[in-house]
Each structure stands twice: as structure tokens, then as C-alpha cells.
Coordinates of C-alpha atoms and ligand atoms in Angstrom, one line a residue:
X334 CA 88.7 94.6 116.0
X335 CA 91.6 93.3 114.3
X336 CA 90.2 94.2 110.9
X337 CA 89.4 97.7 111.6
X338 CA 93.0 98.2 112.9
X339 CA 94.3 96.8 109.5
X340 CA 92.1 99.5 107.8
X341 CA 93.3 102.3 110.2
X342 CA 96.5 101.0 109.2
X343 CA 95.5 100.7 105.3
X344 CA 94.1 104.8 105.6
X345 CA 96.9 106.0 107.2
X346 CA 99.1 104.7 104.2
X347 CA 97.2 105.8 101.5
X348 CA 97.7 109.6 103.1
X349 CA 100.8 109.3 103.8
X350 CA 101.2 107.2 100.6
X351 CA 99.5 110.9 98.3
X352 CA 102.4 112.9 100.4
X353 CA 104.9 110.7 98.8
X354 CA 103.3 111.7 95.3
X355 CA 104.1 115.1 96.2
X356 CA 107.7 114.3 97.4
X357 CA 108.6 112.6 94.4
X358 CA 107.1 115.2 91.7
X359 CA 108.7 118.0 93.9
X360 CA 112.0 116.7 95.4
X361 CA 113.9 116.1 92.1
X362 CA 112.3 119.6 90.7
X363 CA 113.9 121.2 93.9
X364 CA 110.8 122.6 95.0
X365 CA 109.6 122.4 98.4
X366 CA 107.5 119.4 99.8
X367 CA 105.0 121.5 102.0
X368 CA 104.0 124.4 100.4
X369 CA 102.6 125.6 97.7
X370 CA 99.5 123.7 98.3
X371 CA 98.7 120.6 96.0
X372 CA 97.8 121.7 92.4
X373 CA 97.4 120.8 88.8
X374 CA 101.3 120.4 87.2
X375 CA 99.4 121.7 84.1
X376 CA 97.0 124.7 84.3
X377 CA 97.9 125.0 88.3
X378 CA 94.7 124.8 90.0
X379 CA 94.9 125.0 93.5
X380 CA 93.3 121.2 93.9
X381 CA 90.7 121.0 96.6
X382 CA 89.8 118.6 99.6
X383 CA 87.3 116.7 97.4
X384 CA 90.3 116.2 94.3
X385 CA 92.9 114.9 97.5
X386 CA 91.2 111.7 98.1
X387 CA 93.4 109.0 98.0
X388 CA 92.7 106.6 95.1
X389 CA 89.0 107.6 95.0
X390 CA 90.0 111.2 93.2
X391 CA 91.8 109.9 90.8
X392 CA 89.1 107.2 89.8
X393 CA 86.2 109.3 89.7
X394 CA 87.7 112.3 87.4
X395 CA 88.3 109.6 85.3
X396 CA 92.3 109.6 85.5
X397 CA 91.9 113.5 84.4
X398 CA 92.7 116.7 85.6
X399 CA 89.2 118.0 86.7
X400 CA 89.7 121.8 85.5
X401 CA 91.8 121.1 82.3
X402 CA 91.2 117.7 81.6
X403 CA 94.8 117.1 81.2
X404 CA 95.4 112.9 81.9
X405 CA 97.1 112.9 85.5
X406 CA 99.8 110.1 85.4
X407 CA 99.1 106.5 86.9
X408 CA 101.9 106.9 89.2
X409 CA 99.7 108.9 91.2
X410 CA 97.2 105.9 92.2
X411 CA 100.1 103.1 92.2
X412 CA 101.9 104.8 94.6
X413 CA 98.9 105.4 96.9
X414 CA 98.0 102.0 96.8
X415 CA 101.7 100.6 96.9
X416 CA 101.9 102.4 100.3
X417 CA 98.1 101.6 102.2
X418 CA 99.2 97.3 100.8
X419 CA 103.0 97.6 102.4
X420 CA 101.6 99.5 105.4
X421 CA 99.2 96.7 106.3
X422 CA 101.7 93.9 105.4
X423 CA 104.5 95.8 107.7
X424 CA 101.6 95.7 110.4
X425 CA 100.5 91.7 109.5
X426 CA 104.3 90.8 110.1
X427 CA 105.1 93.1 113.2
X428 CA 102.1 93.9 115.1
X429 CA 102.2 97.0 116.8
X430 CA 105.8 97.0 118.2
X431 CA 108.7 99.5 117.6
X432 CA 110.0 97.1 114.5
X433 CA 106.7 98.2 112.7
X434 CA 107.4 102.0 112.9
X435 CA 111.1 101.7 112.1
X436 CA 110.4 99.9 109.3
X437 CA 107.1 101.8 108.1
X438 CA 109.8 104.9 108.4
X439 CA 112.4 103.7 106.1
X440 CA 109.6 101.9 103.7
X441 CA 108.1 105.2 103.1
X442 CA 111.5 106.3 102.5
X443 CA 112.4 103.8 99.6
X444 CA 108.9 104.1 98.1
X445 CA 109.9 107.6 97.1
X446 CA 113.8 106.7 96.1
X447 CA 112.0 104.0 94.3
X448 CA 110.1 106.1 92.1
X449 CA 112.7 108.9 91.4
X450 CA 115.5 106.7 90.6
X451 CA 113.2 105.4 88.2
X452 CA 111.9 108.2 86.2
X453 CA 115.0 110.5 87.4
X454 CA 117.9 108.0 87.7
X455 CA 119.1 110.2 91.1
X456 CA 118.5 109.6 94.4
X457 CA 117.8 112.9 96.3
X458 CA 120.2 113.6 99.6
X459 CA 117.2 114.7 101.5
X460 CA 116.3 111.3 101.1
X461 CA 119.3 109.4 102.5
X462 CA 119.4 112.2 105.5
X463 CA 115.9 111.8 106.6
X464 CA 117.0 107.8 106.4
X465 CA 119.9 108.2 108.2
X466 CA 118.1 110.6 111.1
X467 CA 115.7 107.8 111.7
X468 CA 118.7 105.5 111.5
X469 CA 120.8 107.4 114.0
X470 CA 117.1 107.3 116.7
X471 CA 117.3 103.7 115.9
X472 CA 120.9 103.3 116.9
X473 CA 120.4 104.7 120.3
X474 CA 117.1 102.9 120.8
X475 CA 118.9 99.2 120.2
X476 CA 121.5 100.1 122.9
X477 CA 118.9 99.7 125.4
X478 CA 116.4 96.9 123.3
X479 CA 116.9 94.4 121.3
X480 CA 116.2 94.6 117.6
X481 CA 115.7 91.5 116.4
X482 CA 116.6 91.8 112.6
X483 CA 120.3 92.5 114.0
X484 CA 120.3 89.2 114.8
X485 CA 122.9 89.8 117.7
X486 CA 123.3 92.3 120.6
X487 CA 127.0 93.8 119.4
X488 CA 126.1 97.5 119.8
X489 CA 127.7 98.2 116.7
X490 CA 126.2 95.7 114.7
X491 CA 124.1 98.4 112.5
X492 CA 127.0 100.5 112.0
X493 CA 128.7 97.3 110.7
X494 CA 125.8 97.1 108.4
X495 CA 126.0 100.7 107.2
X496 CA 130.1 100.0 106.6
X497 CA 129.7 96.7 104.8
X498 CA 126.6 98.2 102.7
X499 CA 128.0 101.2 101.5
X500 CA 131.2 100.0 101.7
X501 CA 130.6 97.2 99.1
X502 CA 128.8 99.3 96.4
X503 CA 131.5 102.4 96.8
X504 CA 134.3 99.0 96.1
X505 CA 132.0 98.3 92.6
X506 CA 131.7 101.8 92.1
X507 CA 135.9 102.2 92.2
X508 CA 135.9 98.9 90.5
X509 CA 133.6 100.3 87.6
X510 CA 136.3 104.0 87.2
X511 CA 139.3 101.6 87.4
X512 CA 138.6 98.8 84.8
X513 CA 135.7 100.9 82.5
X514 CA 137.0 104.6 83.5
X515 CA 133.1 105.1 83.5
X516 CA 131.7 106.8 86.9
X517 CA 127.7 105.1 85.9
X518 CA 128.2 101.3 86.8
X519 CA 127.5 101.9 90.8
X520 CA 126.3 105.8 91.0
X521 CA 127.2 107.5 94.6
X522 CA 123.4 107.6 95.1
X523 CA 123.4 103.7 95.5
X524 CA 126.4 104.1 98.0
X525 CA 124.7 106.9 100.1
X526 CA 121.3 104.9 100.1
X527 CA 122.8 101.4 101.5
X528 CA 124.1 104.0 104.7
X529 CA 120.3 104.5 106.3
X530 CA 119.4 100.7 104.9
X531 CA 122.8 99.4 106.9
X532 CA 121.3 100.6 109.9
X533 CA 118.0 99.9 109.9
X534 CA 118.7 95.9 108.7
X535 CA 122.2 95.6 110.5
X536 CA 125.0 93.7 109.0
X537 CA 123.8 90.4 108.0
X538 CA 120.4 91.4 106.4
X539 CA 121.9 94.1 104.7
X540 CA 124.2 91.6 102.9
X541 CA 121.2 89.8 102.4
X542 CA 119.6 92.4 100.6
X543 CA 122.3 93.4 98.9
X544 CA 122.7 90.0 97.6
X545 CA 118.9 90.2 96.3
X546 CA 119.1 93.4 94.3
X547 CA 122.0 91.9 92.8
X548 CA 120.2 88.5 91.7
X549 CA 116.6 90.6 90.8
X550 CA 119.3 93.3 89.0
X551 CA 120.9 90.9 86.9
X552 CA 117.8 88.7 85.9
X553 CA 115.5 91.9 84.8
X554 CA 118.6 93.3 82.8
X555 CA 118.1 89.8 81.5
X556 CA 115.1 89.8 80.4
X557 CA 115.5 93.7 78.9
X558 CA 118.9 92.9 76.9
X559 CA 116.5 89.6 75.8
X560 CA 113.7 91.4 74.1
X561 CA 115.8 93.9 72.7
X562 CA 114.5 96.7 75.4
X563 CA 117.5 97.3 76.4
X564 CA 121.6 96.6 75.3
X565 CA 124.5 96.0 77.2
X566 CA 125.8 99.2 77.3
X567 CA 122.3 100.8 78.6
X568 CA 122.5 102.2 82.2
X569 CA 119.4 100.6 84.4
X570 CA 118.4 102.3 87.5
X571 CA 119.9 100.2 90.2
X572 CA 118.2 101.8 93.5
X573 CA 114.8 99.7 92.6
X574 CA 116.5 96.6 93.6
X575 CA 118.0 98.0 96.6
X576 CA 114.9 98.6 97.6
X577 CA 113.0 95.5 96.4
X578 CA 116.2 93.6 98.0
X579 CA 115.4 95.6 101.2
X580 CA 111.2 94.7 101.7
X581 CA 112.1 91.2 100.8
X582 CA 115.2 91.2 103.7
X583 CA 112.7 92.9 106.2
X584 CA 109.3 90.8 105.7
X585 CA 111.2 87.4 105.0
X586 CA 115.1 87.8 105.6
X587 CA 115.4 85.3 108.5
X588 CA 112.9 82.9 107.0
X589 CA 114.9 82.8 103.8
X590 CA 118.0 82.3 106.1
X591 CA 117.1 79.5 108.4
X592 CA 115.5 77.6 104.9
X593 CA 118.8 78.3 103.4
X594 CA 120.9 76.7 105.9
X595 CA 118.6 73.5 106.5
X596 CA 119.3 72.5 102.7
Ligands
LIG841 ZN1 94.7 120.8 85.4

């Protein structure tokens, strides 16, 4: 029983997971998410049912466009797959309890910002406001139940963590105009995108993810700068870590915590 739940849950990401393919081709493009339907970026084929099968499509037309054979980019699988795996790992660590759909919501949200920032170095506003409406649904939820990740029952502990998120980046980002008079050390995106992630984590695992995109920041400039893929001076998408910073504050941040404080 439990197995055929995980693959429900494994299915449901994948489709979900080849929406998110569409949201982050379209979203930067400025083209709408829902219509037209699903085609070809190269000859524009209207793609049909049998070429929107998650993973499998992609696989069996050989990583090609069927009509032109034009190579379709890998992104496409990866981010199918990226979103069945964290699906099921979301369900593994929270069952089926309102924790699992909050976080499911704002995982599928960072899968996207994850990908644009990457290729696009923005983070879209529709983004952050469909982040911060499930935020704000959260908010009124956790004044009746507890959310556990808050760690506390303080009301406005999740604004707290939206404050101190945003709060902290938009101080770097002032820091960064004031002593390099250059507006691309902490981009406004990053500020906007800790808003929906304060509430969703609250205050303390907000700081804890923060804290982790920092570290995982730092160490892959690191290694760039290291084997000369990148300089000093380059500017490297910082939203990724947020977002890596986030998953790992979600699936282990209280675990990491309580380890921390016993050494
Ligand atoms: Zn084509």
C-alpha cells in the first residue's frame, strides 16, 4: 500500500514536474504559462499526448524533437525527474499532513526559480507572488495549528522570518551599492525570494538556510575561481543556494540543529 502511494506521489511530480518545464521556458520569455499548447521551440509543432510523457518522451525520440529532429535540451528530463524524487522525499519525511502540501507548494516554486536564475540570472515576480499567496494561506492556517518548523507558537513568528530573511540580503545588497557602488552583489530577486521562504520556514530555519546558501555559495565559487571557471569579479547566480539552503532547512533543519547544539 505504502509503495503505491509513493508512486501516486512519484506521478504526480513528474506532471507537475513537465508544467514546470513550461513555466521556466515561458515565464522569463513573458509568454503565458497555459496557452498556447505545448510545442516544438523550433519548427512549432503542436506536440501531442504521446510526445508529453514525462521522462518516457524524451527517452524514446532519442533526446530529439520528433518532427524536426532538432536535440530538445536535458533540462527537460532533469527537471521532471528532480520533481517526481523531491515529491516522494517531501512525502517519506511528512506523511500525508498539511506540512507535506505547504512544502510540496513552495518546492515546486524554487524548482522553477532554480532553473531561471540559472540560465536567466532573474527571478520572475510571478514567482515570489504565487510564493507569497501560499505564504499568506499558511499564515492564517498556523494561527489556528501548529507548524512545527516554526519551532514556537508566537503568531508572528513567520513574519519574523520573512523580516529577518529579506531583511538580511536587502542589508548585503545596500552593503554591496555603498562599499563597491555595484547594484549585482545581492540582486533584489534574492531579497524578494527570501519573503515567501520566511514564511514558509519561520524565523529560525530561515536563518538556517540562509546560513547554508552562504556556506554552499562560497565553497562552489571556490571551487569555480579554483579551476579557472570563473574569477573574482564574475557574478554567480545566487538564488540556487537559497534554494538548496531551503530543501536542506526543510528535510533536515531541526536535525542539523539539535546535532549542533549537543557538540
Ligand atoms: Zn521540432
Amino acid at each position: 500500500m505504502e509503495i503505491t502511494y509513493g508512486v501516486f506521489v512519484f506521478i504526480l511530480g513528474l506532471v507537475i514536474g513537465s508544467y514546470l518545464n513550461v513555466c521556466i521556458y515561458r515565464i522569463p520569455r513573458g509568454e503565458s504559462t497555459v496557452s498556447p499548447p505545448s510545442h516544438c521551440p523550433n519548427c512549432h509543432t503542436c506536440l501531442k499526448p504521446v510526445d508529453l510523457i514525462p521522462l518516457l518522451s524524451y527517452l524514446w525520440a532519442r533526446r530529439k524533437c520528433r518532427y524536426c529532429r532538432q536535440p530538445i535540451s536535458p533540462r527537460y528530463f532533469w527537471v521532471e525527474l528532480l520533481t517526481g524524487v523531491l515529491s516522494v522525499v517531501l512525502w517519506l519525511r511528512f506523511g500525508w499532513t498539511i506540512d507535506f502540501v505547504a512544502f510540496l507548494f513552495l518546492t515546486y516554486i524554487l524548482i522553477a526559480v532554480f532553473f531561471i536564475d540559472i540560465e536567466h540570472m532573474i527571478i520572475p515576480d510571478q514567482l515570489v507572488m504565487a510564493g507569497l499567496g501560499g505564504g499568506a494561506v499558511l499564515f492564517v492556517y498556523q494561527l489556528f495549528q501548529p507548524f512545527p518548523i516554526y519551532g514556537d507558537r508566537s503568531w508572528w513568528n513567520p513574519l519574523l522570518g520573512l523580516a529577518v530573511g529579506s531583511g538580511f540580503l536587502l542589508a548585503v545588497s545596500l552593503l554591496g551599492l555603498a562599499l563597491y557602488k555595484s547594484d549585482e552583489v545581492m540582486g533584489m530577486g534574492d531579497v524578494k525570494l527570501l519573503a515567501p521562504i520566511g514564511l514558509f520556514l519561520g524565523w529560525r530555519m530561515t536563518l538556517l538556510a540562509l546560513f547554508m546558501a552562504v556556506i554552499l555559495g562560497g565553497l562552489s565559487s571556490l571551487v569555480l575561481i579554483l579551476f579557472g571557471k570563473a574569477t573574482r569579479k564574475s557574478v554567480i547566480p545566487f538564488a540556487p543556494f537559497i534554494v538548496l539552503g531551503t530543501w536542506i532547512s526543510i528535510l533536515w533543519g531541526w536535525q542539523i540543529v539539535h546535532w549542533y547544539l549537543e557538540i
